[in-house]
JSON list of C-alpha atoms in Angstrom, two decimals:
[
{"chain": "J", "resi": 1, "resn": "ALA", "atom": "CA", "xyz": [0.00, 0.00, 0.00]},
{"chain": "J", "resi": 2, "resn": "GLN", "atom": "CA", "xyz": [1.13, 3.55, -0.59]},
{"chain": "J", "resi": 3, "resn": "ARG", "atom": "CA", "xyz": [0.22, 6.50, 1.57]},
{"chain": "J", "resi": 4, "resn": "VAL", "atom": "CA", "xyz": [0.96, 10.21, 1.69]},
{"chain": "J", "resi": 5, "resn": "THR", "atom": "CA", "xyz": [0.51, 12.24, 4.85]},
{"chain": "J", "resi": 6, "resn": "GLN", "atom": "CA", "xyz": [0.36, 16.02, 5.02]},
{"chain": "J", "resi": 7, "resn": "PRO", "atom": "CA", "xyz": [-0.08, 16.75, 8.73]},
{"chain": "J", "resi": 8, "resn": "GLU", "atom": "CA", "xyz": [-1.04, 20.41, 8.42]},
{"chain": "J", "resi": 9, "resn": "LYS", "atom": "CA", "xyz": [-4.39, 21.46, 6.97]},
{"chain": "J", "resi": 10, "resn": "LEU", "atom": "CA", "xyz": [-3.50, 25.13, 7.22]},
{"chain": "J", "resi": 11, "resn": "LEU", "atom": "CA", "xyz": [-0.19, 26.92, 7.43]},
{"chain": "J", "resi": 12, "resn": "SER", "atom": "CA", "xyz": [-0.16, 30.67, 7.96]},
{"chain": "J", "resi": 13, "resn": "VAL", "atom": "CA", "xyz": [3.05, 32.63, 7.57]},
{"chain": "J", "resi": 14, "resn": "PHE", "atom": "CA", "xyz": [3.94, 36.28, 7.20]},
{"chain": "J", "resi": 15, "resn": "LYS", "atom": "CA", "xyz": [5.24, 37.62, 3.93]},
{"chain": "J", "resi": 16, "resn": "GLY", "atom": "CA", "xyz": [9.01, 37.24, 3.85]},
{"chain": "J", "resi": 17, "resn": "ALA", "atom": "CA", "xyz": [9.06, 34.40, 6.38]},
{"chain": "J", "resi": 18, "resn": "PRO", "atom": "CA", "xyz": [10.36, 30.93, 5.52]},
{"chain": "J", "resi": 19, "resn": "VAL", "atom": "CA", "xyz": [7.88, 28.26, 4.49]},
{"chain": "J", "resi": 20, "resn": "GLU", "atom": "CA", "xyz": [8.01, 24.52, 5.06]},
{"chain": "J", "resi": 21, "resn": "LEU", "atom": "CA", "xyz": [5.13, 22.32, 3.99]},
{"chain": "J", "resi": 22, "resn": "LYS", "atom": "CA", "xyz": [5.48, 18.83, 5.39]},
{"chain": "J", "resi": 23, "resn": "CYS", "atom": "CA", "xyz": [4.97, 15.61, 3.48]},
{"chain": "J", "resi": 24, "resn": "ASN", "atom": "CA", "xyz": [5.64, 12.08, 4.69]},
{"chain": "J", "resi": 25, "resn": "TYR", "atom": "CA", "xyz": [5.08, 8.95, 2.67]},
{"chain": "J", "resi": 26, "resn": "SER", "atom": "CA", "xyz": [4.81, 5.22, 3.05]},
{"chain": "J", "resi": 27, "resn": "TYR", "atom": "CA", "xyz": [5.80, 2.94, 0.20]},
{"chain": "J", "resi": 28, "resn": "SER", "atom": "CA", "xyz": [7.71, -0.31, 0.07]},
{"chain": "J", "resi": 29, "resn": "GLY", "atom": "CA", "xyz": [9.43, 0.32, -3.24]},
{"chain": "J", "resi": 30, "resn": "SER", "atom": "CA", "xyz": [11.33, 3.23, -4.73]},
{"chain": "J", "resi": 31, "resn": "PRO", "atom": "CA", "xyz": [8.88, 6.14, -4.86]},
{"chain": "J", "resi": 32, "resn": "GLU", "atom": "CA", "xyz": [8.57, 9.11, -7.12]},
{"chain": "J", "resi": 33, "resn": "LEU", "atom": "CA", "xyz": [7.42, 12.21, -5.31]},
{"chain": "J", "resi": 34, "resn": "PHE", "atom": "CA", "xyz": [5.74, 15.33, -6.61]},
{"chain": "J", "resi": 35, "resn": "TRP", "atom": "CA", "xyz": [4.35, 18.58, -5.35]},
{"chain": "J", "resi": 36, "resn": "TYR", "atom": "CA", "xyz": [1.25, 20.11, -6.96]},
{"chain": "J", "resi": 37, "resn": "VAL", "atom": "CA", "xyz": [-0.27, 23.53, -6.38]},
{"chain": "J", "resi": 38, "resn": "GLN", "atom": "CA", "xyz": [-3.84, 24.70, -6.82]},
{"chain": "J", "resi": 39, "resn": "TYR", "atom": "CA", "xyz": [-4.43, 28.44, -6.85]},
{"chain": "J", "resi": 40, "resn": "SER", "atom": "CA", "xyz": [-7.91, 29.73, -6.11]},
{"chain": "J", "resi": 41, "resn": "ARG", "atom": "CA", "xyz": [-10.39, 28.65, -8.80]},
{"chain": "J", "resi": 42, "resn": "GLN", "atom": "CA", "xyz": [-7.69, 27.08, -10.96]},
{"chain": "J", "resi": 43, "resn": "ARG", "atom": "CA", "xyz": [-6.76, 23.55, -11.88]},
{"chain": "J", "resi": 44, "resn": "LEU", "atom": "CA", "xyz": [-3.97, 21.68, -10.17]},
{"chain": "J", "resi": 45, "resn": "GLN", "atom": "CA", "xyz": [-0.53, 22.30, -11.61]},
{"chain": "J", "resi": 46, "resn": "LEU", "atom": "CA", "xyz": [2.66, 20.38, -11.21]},
{"chain": "J", "resi": 47, "resn": "LEU", "atom": "CA", "xyz": [5.06, 22.41, -9.09]},
{"chain": "J", "resi": 48, "resn": "LEU", "atom": "CA", "xyz": [8.06, 20.13, -8.95]},
{"chain": "J", "resi": 49, "resn": "ARG", "atom": "CA", "xyz": [9.16, 16.51, -8.90]},
{"chain": "J", "resi": 50, "resn": "HIS", "atom": "CA", "xyz": [11.99, 15.04, -6.90]},
{"chain": "J", "resi": 51, "resn": "ILE", "atom": "CA", "xyz": [13.61, 13.29, -9.84]},
{"chain": "J", "resi": 52, "resn": "SER", "atom": "CA", "xyz": [14.47, 16.57, -11.55]},
{"chain": "J", "resi": 53, "resn": "ARG", "atom": "CA", "xyz": [15.84, 18.29, -8.41]},
{"chain": "J", "resi": 54, "resn": "GLU", "atom": "CA", "xyz": [14.65, 21.63, -9.71]},
{"chain": "J", "resi": 55, "resn": "SER", "atom": "CA", "xyz": [13.58, 24.87, -8.07]},
{"chain": "J", "resi": 56, "resn": "ILE", "atom": "CA", "xyz": [10.30, 26.34, -9.24]},
{"chain": "J", "resi": 57, "resn": "LYS", "atom": "CA", "xyz": [9.06, 29.76, -8.08]},
{"chain": "J", "resi": 58, "resn": "GLY", "atom": "CA", "xyz": [11.69, 29.59, -5.35]},
{"chain": "J", "resi": 59, "resn": "PHE", "atom": "CA", "xyz": [10.39, 26.31, -3.96]},
{"chain": "J", "resi": 60, "resn": "THR", "atom": "CA", "xyz": [12.60, 23.28, -3.42]},
{"chain": "J", "resi": 61, "resn": "ALA", "atom": "CA", "xyz": [12.00, 19.82, -2.01]},
{"chain": "J", "resi": 62, "resn": "ASP", "atom": "CA", "xyz": [14.45, 17.12, -1.06]},
{"chain": "J", "resi": 63, "resn": "LEU", "atom": "CA", "xyz": [13.59, 13.46, -0.85]},
{"chain": "J", "resi": 64, "resn": "ASN", "atom": "CA", "xyz": [14.77, 12.02, 2.46]},
{"chain": "J", "resi": 65, "resn": "LYS", "atom": "CA", "xyz": [14.43, 8.26, 2.19]},
{"chain": "J", "resi": 66, "resn": "GLY", "atom": "CA", "xyz": [15.59, 7.70, 5.75]},
{"chain": "J", "resi": 67, "resn": "GLU", "atom": "CA", "xyz": [12.80, 9.84, 7.17]},
{"chain": "J", "resi": 68, "resn": "THR", "atom": "CA", "xyz": [10.44, 9.03, 4.26]},
{"chain": "J", "resi": 69, "resn": "SER", "atom": "CA", "xyz": [9.79, 12.73, 3.79]},
{"chain": "J", "resi": 70, "resn": "PHE", "atom": "CA", "xyz": [9.56, 15.18, 0.91]},
{"chain": "J", "resi": 71, "resn": "HIS", "atom": "CA", "xyz": [9.04, 18.55, 2.54]},
{"chain": "J", "resi": 72, "resn": "LEU", "atom": "CA", "xyz": [8.49, 21.63, 0.38]},
{"chain": "J", "resi": 73, "resn": "LYS", "atom": "CA", "xyz": [10.50, 24.71, 1.33]},
{"chain": "J", "resi": 74, "resn": "LYS", "atom": "CA", "xyz": [10.82, 28.31, 0.34]},
{"chain": "J", "resi": 75, "resn": "PRO", "atom": "CA", "xyz": [13.10, 30.79, 2.12]},
{"chain": "J", "resi": 76, "resn": "PHE", "atom": "CA", "xyz": [10.88, 33.88, 1.73]},
{"chain": "J", "resi": 77, "resn": "ALA", "atom": "CA", "xyz": [7.13, 33.59, 1.32]},
{"chain": "J", "resi": 78, "resn": "GLN", "atom": "CA", "xyz": [5.29, 35.86, -1.10]},
{"chain": "J", "resi": 79, "resn": "GLU", "atom": "CA", "xyz": [1.61, 36.73, -1.14]},
{"chain": "J", "resi": 80, "resn": "GLU", "atom": "CA", "xyz": [1.14, 35.00, -4.50]},
{"chain": "J", "resi": 81, "resn": "ASP", "atom": "CA", "xyz": [2.22, 31.73, -2.89]},
{"chain": "J", "resi": 82, "resn": "SER", "atom": "CA", "xyz": [-1.13, 31.50, -1.11]},
{"chain": "J", "resi": 83, "resn": "ALA", "atom": "CA", "xyz": [-2.74, 28.30, -2.45]},
{"chain": "J", "resi": 84, "resn": "MET", "atom": "CA", "xyz": [-3.45, 24.65, -1.73]},
{"chain": "J", "resi": 85, "resn": "TYR", "atom": "CA", "xyz": [-0.42, 22.40, -1.95]},
{"chain": "J", "resi": 86, "resn": "TYR", "atom": "CA", "xyz": [-0.63, 18.68, -2.50]},
{"chain": "J", "resi": 87, "resn": "CYS", "atom": "CA", "xyz": [2.13, 16.14, -2.12]},
{"chain": "J", "resi": 88, "resn": "ALA", "atom": "CA", "xyz": [1.82, 13.07, -4.36]},
{"chain": "J", "resi": 89, "resn": "LEU", "atom": "CA", "xyz": [3.52, 9.71, -4.64]},
{"chain": "J", "resi": 90, "resn": "ARG", "atom": "CA", "xyz": [3.69, 7.62, -7.77]},
{"chain": "J", "resi": 91, "resn": "GLY", "atom": "CA", "xyz": [4.07, 3.96, -6.96]},
{"chain": "J", "resi": 92, "resn": "TYR", "atom": "CA", "xyz": [3.96, 1.10, -9.44]},
{"chain": "J", "resi": 93, "resn": "GLN", "atom": "CA", "xyz": [1.12, 2.51, -11.52]},
{"chain": "J", "resi": 94, "resn": "LYS", "atom": "CA", "xyz": [-1.02, 4.63, -9.23]},
{"chain": "J", "resi": 95, "resn": "VAL", "atom": "CA", "xyz": [-0.53, 8.16, -7.97]},
{"chain": "J", "resi": 96, "resn": "THR", "atom": "CA", "xyz": [-1.65, 8.84, -4.42]},
{"chain": "J", "resi": 97, "resn": "PHE", "atom": "CA", "xyz": [-2.21, 12.35, -3.13]},
{"chain": "J", "resi": 98, "resn": "GLY", "atom": "CA", "xyz": [-2.09, 13.72, 0.37]},
{"chain": "J", "resi": 99, "resn": "THR", "atom": "CA", "xyz": [-4.99, 15.65, 1.85]},
{"chain": "J", "resi": 100, "resn": "GLY", "atom": "CA", "xyz": [-3.35, 18.96, 1.06]},
{"chain": "J", "resi": 101, "resn": "THR", "atom": "CA", "xyz": [-2.10, 21.97, 3.01]},
{"chain": "J", "resi": 102, "resn": "LYS", "atom": "CA", "xyz": [-3.54, 25.41, 2.55]},
{"chain": "J", "resi": 103, "resn": "LEU", "atom": "CA", "xyz": [-0.78, 28.00, 2.65]},
{"chain": "J", "resi": 104, "resn": "GLN", "atom": "CA", "xyz": [-1.89, 31.44, 3.69]},
{"chain": "J", "resi": 105, "resn": "VAL", "atom": "CA", "xyz": [0.67, 34.22, 3.35]},
{"chain": "J", "resi": 106, "resn": "ILE", "atom": "CA", "xyz": [-0.21, 37.20, 5.51]},
{"chain": "J", "resi": 107, "resn": "PRO", "atom": "CA", "xyz": [0.81, 40.60, 4.08]},
{"chain": "K", "resi": 1, "resn": "ASN", "atom": "CA", "xyz": [-2.76, 22.11, -27.96]},
{"chain": "K", "resi": 2, "resn": "ALA", "atom": "CA", "xyz": [-5.74, 21.94, -25.57]},
{"chain": "K", "resi": 3, "resn": "GLY", "atom": "CA", "xyz": [-4.17, 19.66, -22.93]},
{"chain": "K", "resi": 4, "resn": "VAL", "atom": "CA", "xyz": [-6.79, 17.85, -20.85]},
{"chain": "K", "resi": 5, "resn": "THR", "atom": "CA", "xyz": [-10.39, 18.83, -21.53]},
{"chain": "K", "resi": 6, "resn": "GLN", "atom": "CA", "xyz": [-13.23, 17.93, -19.21]},
{"chain": "K", "resi": 7, "resn": "THR", "atom": "CA", "xyz": [-16.92, 18.37, -19.87]},
{"chain": "K", "resi": 8, "resn": "PRO", "atom": "CA", "xyz": [-19.26, 19.45, -18.44]},
{"chain": "K", "resi": 9, "resn": "LYS", "atom": "CA", "xyz": [-17.87, 22.00, -15.97]},
{"chain": "K", "resi": 10, "resn": "PHE", "atom": "CA", "xyz": [-20.98, 21.87, -13.78]},
{"chain": "K", "resi": 11, "resn": "GLN", "atom": "CA", "xyz": [-23.75, 19.33, -13.43]},
{"chain": "K", "resi": 12, "resn": "VAL", "atom": "CA", "xyz": [-26.71, 18.76, -11.14]},
{"chain": "K", "resi": 13, "resn": "LEU", "atom": "CA", "xyz": [-28.18, 15.29, -11.01]},
{"chain": "K", "resi": 14, "resn": "LYS", "atom": "CA", "xyz": [-31.09, 13.75, -9.20]},
{"chain": "K", "resi": 15, "resn": "THR", "atom": "CA", "xyz": [-30.49, 10.67, -7.09]},
{"chain": "K", "resi": 16, "resn": "GLY", "atom": "CA", "xyz": [-30.61, 7.59, -9.25]},
{"chain": "K", "resi": 17, "resn": "GLN", "atom": "CA", "xyz": [-29.78, 9.31, -12.52]},
{"chain": "K", "resi": 18, "resn": "SER", "atom": "CA", "xyz": [-26.81, 8.23, -14.58]},
{"chain": "K", "resi": 19, "resn": "MET", "atom": "CA", "xyz": [-24.36, 10.34, -16.54]},
{"chain": "K", "resi": 20, "resn": "THR", "atom": "CA", "xyz": [-20.94, 10.34, -18.15]},
{"chain": "K", "resi": 21, "resn": "LEU", "atom": "CA", "xyz": [-18.17, 12.79, -17.39]},
{"chain": "K", "resi": 22, "resn": "GLN", "atom": "CA", "xyz": [-16.01, 13.27, -20.43]},
{"chain": "K", "resi": 23, "resn": "CYS", "atom": "CA", "xyz": [-12.24, 13.57, -20.46]},
{"chain": "K", "resi": 24, "resn": "ALA", "atom": "CA", "xyz": [-10.04, 13.98, -23.52]},
{"chain": "K", "resi": 25, "resn": "GLN", "atom": "CA", "xyz": [-6.35, 14.72, -23.94]},
{"chain": "K", "resi": 26, "resn": "ASP", "atom": "CA", "xyz": [-4.44, 15.60, -27.09]},
{"chain": "K", "resi": 27, "resn": "MET", "atom": "CA", "xyz": [-0.91, 14.96, -25.83]},
{"chain": "K", "resi": 28, "resn": "ASN", "atom": "CA", "xyz": [-0.75, 11.25, -26.66]},
{"chain": "K", "resi": 29, "resn": "HIS", "atom": "CA", "xyz": [-0.37, 10.45, -22.97]},
{"chain": "K", "resi": 30, "resn": "GLU", "atom": "CA", "xyz": [-0.57, 6.81, -21.97]},
{"chain": "K", "resi": 31, "resn": "TYR", "atom": "CA", "xyz": [-1.55, 7.32, -18.32]},
{"chain": "K", "resi": 32, "resn": "MET", "atom": "CA", "xyz": [-4.95, 8.74, -17.42]},
{"chain": "K", "resi": 33, "resn": "SER", "atom": "CA", "xyz": [-6.73, 8.90, -14.08]},
{"chain": "K", "resi": 34, "resn": "TRP", "atom": "CA", "xyz": [-9.90, 10.13, -12.45]},
{"chain": "K", "resi": 35, "resn": "TYR", "atom": "CA", "xyz": [-9.87, 11.71, -9.00]},
{"chain": "K", "resi": 36, "resn": "ARG", "atom": "CA", "xyz": [-12.52, 13.19, -6.80]},
{"chain": "K", "resi": 37, "resn": "GLN", "atom": "CA", "xyz": [-11.70, 16.14, -4.57]},
{"chain": "K", "resi": 38, "resn": "ASP", "atom": "CA", "xyz": [-13.58, 16.56, -1.33]},
{"chain": "K", "resi": 39, "resn": "PRO", "atom": "CA", "xyz": [-12.91, 19.07, 1.48]},
{"chain": "K", "resi": 40, "resn": "GLY", "atom": "CA", "xyz": [-10.46, 17.70, 4.02]},
{"chain": "K", "resi": 41, "resn": "MET", "atom": "CA", "xyz": [-9.90, 14.51, 2.04]},
{"chain": "K", "resi": 42, "resn": "GLY", "atom": "CA", "xyz": [-7.64, 15.69, -0.74]},
{"chain": "K", "resi": 43, "resn": "LEU", "atom": "CA", "xyz": [-7.75, 13.87, -4.05]},
{"chain": "K", "resi": 44, "resn": "ARG", "atom": "CA", "xyz": [-8.85, 10.26, -4.05]},
{"chain": "K", "resi": 45, "resn": "LEU", "atom": "CA", "xyz": [-8.23, 7.98, -6.99]},
{"chain": "K", "resi": 46, "resn": "ILE", "atom": "CA", "xyz": [-11.35, 6.51, -8.57]},
{"chain": "K", "resi": 47, "resn": "HIS", "atom": "CA", "xyz": [-10.02, 4.65, -11.64]},
{"chain": "K", "resi": 48, "resn": "TYR", "atom": "CA", "xyz": [-6.91, 4.81, -13.74]},
{"chain": "K", "resi": 49, "resn": "SER", "atom": "CA", "xyz": [-5.62, 3.56, -17.07]},
{"chain": "K", "resi": 50, "resn": "VAL", "atom": "CA", "xyz": [-2.08, 2.83, -18.25]},
{"chain": "K", "resi": 51, "resn": "GLY", "atom": "CA", "xyz": [-3.04, 2.62, -21.91]},
{"chain": "K", "resi": 52, "resn": "ALA", "atom": "CA", "xyz": [-5.88, 2.01, -24.35]},
{"chain": "K", "resi": 53, "resn": "GLY", "atom": "CA", "xyz": [-7.88, -1.05, -23.34]},
{"chain": "K", "resi": 54, "resn": "ILE", "atom": "CA", "xyz": [-6.38, -1.21, -19.84]},
{"chain": "K", "resi": 55, "resn": "THR", "atom": "CA", "xyz": [-8.13, 0.13, -16.75]},
{"chain": "K", "resi": 56, "resn": "ASP", "atom": "CA", "xyz": [-7.96, -0.58, -13.05]},
{"chain": "K", "resi": 57, "resn": "GLN", "atom": "CA", "xyz": [-9.60, 0.50, -9.83]},
{"chain": "K", "resi": 58, "resn": "GLY", "atom": "CA", "xyz": [-8.31, 3.11, -7.45]},
{"chain": "K", "resi": 59, "resn": "GLU", "atom": "CA", "xyz": [-9.24, 3.81, -3.83]},
{"chain": "K", "resi": 60, "resn": "VAL", "atom": "CA", "xyz": [-12.91, 4.68, -4.31]},
{"chain": "K", "resi": 61, "resn": "PRO", "atom": "CA", "xyz": [-14.23, 2.90, -7.43]},
{"chain": "K", "resi": 62, "resn": "ASN", "atom": "CA", "xyz": [-17.71, 1.92, -6.20]},
{"chain": "K", "resi": 63, "resn": "GLY", "atom": "CA", "xyz": [-20.48, 3.51, -8.21]},
{"chain": "K", "resi": 64, "resn": "TYR", "atom": "CA", "xyz": [-18.22, 4.43, -11.12]},
{"chain": "K", "resi": 65, "resn": "ASN", "atom": "CA", "xyz": [-17.27, 2.75, -14.38]},
{"chain": "K", "resi": 66, "resn": "VAL", "atom": "CA", "xyz": [-14.59, 3.65, -16.91]},
{"chain": "K", "resi": 67, "resn": "SER", "atom": "CA", "xyz": [-13.41, 2.49, -20.29]},
{"chain": "K", "resi": 68, "resn": "ARG", "atom": "CA", "xyz": [-10.43, 3.40, -22.47]},
{"chain": "K", "resi": 69, "resn": "SER", "atom": "CA", "xyz": [-11.15, 2.55, -26.06]},
{"chain": "K", "resi": 70, "resn": "THR", "atom": "CA", "xyz": [-8.73, 5.16, -27.41]},
{"chain": "K", "resi": 71, "resn": "THR", "atom": "CA", "xyz": [-5.58, 6.83, -26.08]},
{"chain": "K", "resi": 72, "resn": "GLU", "atom": "CA", "xyz": [-7.30, 10.21, -26.13]},
{"chain": "K", "resi": 73, "resn": "ASP", "atom": "CA", "xyz": [-10.54, 9.56, -24.22]},
{"chain": "K", "resi": 74, "resn": "PHE", "atom": "CA", "xyz": [-11.24, 8.31, -20.71]},
{"chain": "K", "resi": 75, "resn": "PRO", "atom": "CA", "xyz": [-14.90, 8.81, -19.78]},
{"chain": "K", "resi": 76, "resn": "LEU", "atom": "CA", "xyz": [-16.18, 8.27, -16.23]},
{"chain": "K", "resi": 77, "resn": "ARG", "atom": "CA", "xyz": [-19.70, 6.89, -15.86]},
{"chain": "K", "resi": 78, "resn": "LEU", "atom": "CA", "xyz": [-21.86, 7.27, -12.80]},
{"chain": "K", "resi": 79, "resn": "LEU", "atom": "CA", "xyz": [-24.25, 4.36, -12.84]},
{"chain": "K", "resi": 80, "resn": "SER", "atom": "CA", "xyz": [-26.87, 5.54, -10.34]},
{"chain": "K", "resi": 81, "resn": "ALA", "atom": "CA", "xyz": [-25.99, 8.86, -8.76]},
{"chain": "K", "resi": 82, "resn": "ALA", "atom": "CA", "xyz": [-26.05, 9.21, -4.98]},
{"chain": "K", "resi": 83, "resn": "PRO", "atom": "CA", "xyz": [-25.65, 12.34, -2.81]},
{"chain": "K", "resi": 84, "resn": "SER", "atom": "CA", "xyz": [-22.32, 10.91, -1.58]},
{"chain": "K", "resi": 85, "resn": "GLN", "atom": "CA", "xyz": [-21.01, 11.41, -5.11]},
{"chain": "K", "resi": 86, "resn": "THR", "atom": "CA", "xyz": [-21.35, 15.16, -4.83]},
{"chain": "K", "resi": 87, "resn": "SER", "atom": "CA", "xyz": [-17.79, 16.30, -5.44]},
{"chain": "K", "resi": 88, "resn": "VAL", "atom": "CA", "xyz": [-15.37, 17.94, -7.82]},
{"chain": "K", "resi": 89, "resn": "TYR", "atom": "CA", "xyz": [-14.01, 15.45, -10.33]},
{"chain": "K", "resi": 90, "resn": "PHE", "atom": "CA", "xyz": [-10.61, 15.84, -11.96]},
{"chain": "K", "resi": 91, "resn": "CYS", "atom": "CA", "xyz": [-9.20, 13.96, -14.89]},
{"chain": "K", "resi": 92, "resn": "ALA", "atom": "CA", "xyz": [-5.43, 13.86, -15.30]},
{"chain": "K", "resi": 93, "resn": "SER", "atom": "CA", "xyz": [-2.95, 12.43, -17.76]},
{"chain": "K", "resi": 94, "resn": "SER", "atom": "CA", "xyz": [0.79, 11.90, -17.95]},
{"chain": "K", "resi": 95, "resn": "GLN", "atom": "CA", "xyz": [3.26, 10.78, -20.55]},
{"chain": "K", "resi": 96, "resn": "THR", "atom": "CA", "xyz": [5.07, 8.15, -18.56]},
{"chain": "K", "resi": 97, "resn": "ASN", "atom": "CA", "xyz": [5.51, 7.00, -15.01]},
{"chain": "K", "resi": 98, "resn": "SER", "atom": "CA", "xyz": [8.14, 9.62, -14.23]},
{"chain": "K", "resi": 99, "resn": "TYR", "atom": "CA", "xyz": [6.32, 12.67, -15.48]},
{"chain": "K", "resi": 100, "resn": "GLY", "atom": "CA", "xyz": [3.85, 14.66, -13.48]},
{"chain": "K", "resi": 101, "resn": "TYR", "atom": "CA", "xyz": [0.20, 14.88, -14.29]},
{"chain": "K", "resi": 102, "resn": "THR", "atom": "CA", "xyz": [-1.53, 17.44, -16.45]},
{"chain": "K", "resi": 103, "resn": "PHE", "atom": "CA", "xyz": [-4.95, 18.09, -14.95]},
{"chain": "K", "resi": 104, "resn": "GLY", "atom": "CA", "xyz": [-8.24, 19.08, -16.46]},
{"chain": "K", "resi": 105, "resn": "SER", "atom": "CA", "xyz": [-10.22, 22.01, -15.09]},
{"chain": "K", "resi": 106, "resn": "GLY", "atom": "CA", "xyz": [-12.62, 19.77, -13.19]},
{"chain": "K", "resi": 107, "resn": "THR", "atom": "CA", "xyz": [-16.32, 18.98, -13.14]},
{"chain": "K", "resi": 108, "resn": "ARG", "atom": "CA", "xyz": [-18.36, 20.14, -10.16]},
{"chain": "K", "resi": 109, "resn": "LEU", "atom": "CA", "xyz": [-21.11, 17.60, -9.64]},
{"chain": "K", "resi": 110, "resn": "THR", "atom": "CA", "xyz": [-24.03, 18.00, -7.26]},
{"chain": "K", "resi": 111, "resn": "VAL", "atom": "CA", "xyz": [-26.41, 15.11, -6.61]},
{"chain": "K", "resi": 112, "resn": "VAL", "atom": "CA", "xyz": [-29.70, 16.09, -4.99]}
]
């Protein structure tokens, strides 16, 4: 079985503060991890995937196999970062999503 | 290049009615999936397909049927709508196992 846990439903930070959205996973094989973002009234968009080790819109995420985590980080939050963020795991064929974290950036 | 197109955008059904949610992609993606999005529950996988003619069940398949006769289309059928199926439905596709999904804009379904 594969599972993704996002422990925070809501994360509020001030503009300019660091952001860390937590994601933990459970999977017996070698997982592929992704972060998706959903801005208000828009469709979900791929933000980044661990395999490419990229930085998108200032966000980064590192896969920690020892802690089975894939936390999303940004050093300085901006108001336009306010959105729902979903962590996802692709196992053998299926993609499982976490329950999402709403990021609220306070001006 | 339209990406993933879902129709309709909104739908109201009466309990017991049936309907089909349409999903089409023009990117020649092999993988396609249907999710439902409910408050506090994230996205839950209903059915998925790894290629034309191949489908399988996800976490919450009861009450839904799918087929994949072509690479482009992956319709989701509600057999007999129930209020518990009130949700936002998303279709998504990806090129291979390592690529992320491209999502459709969603269908907001209300069953009364």
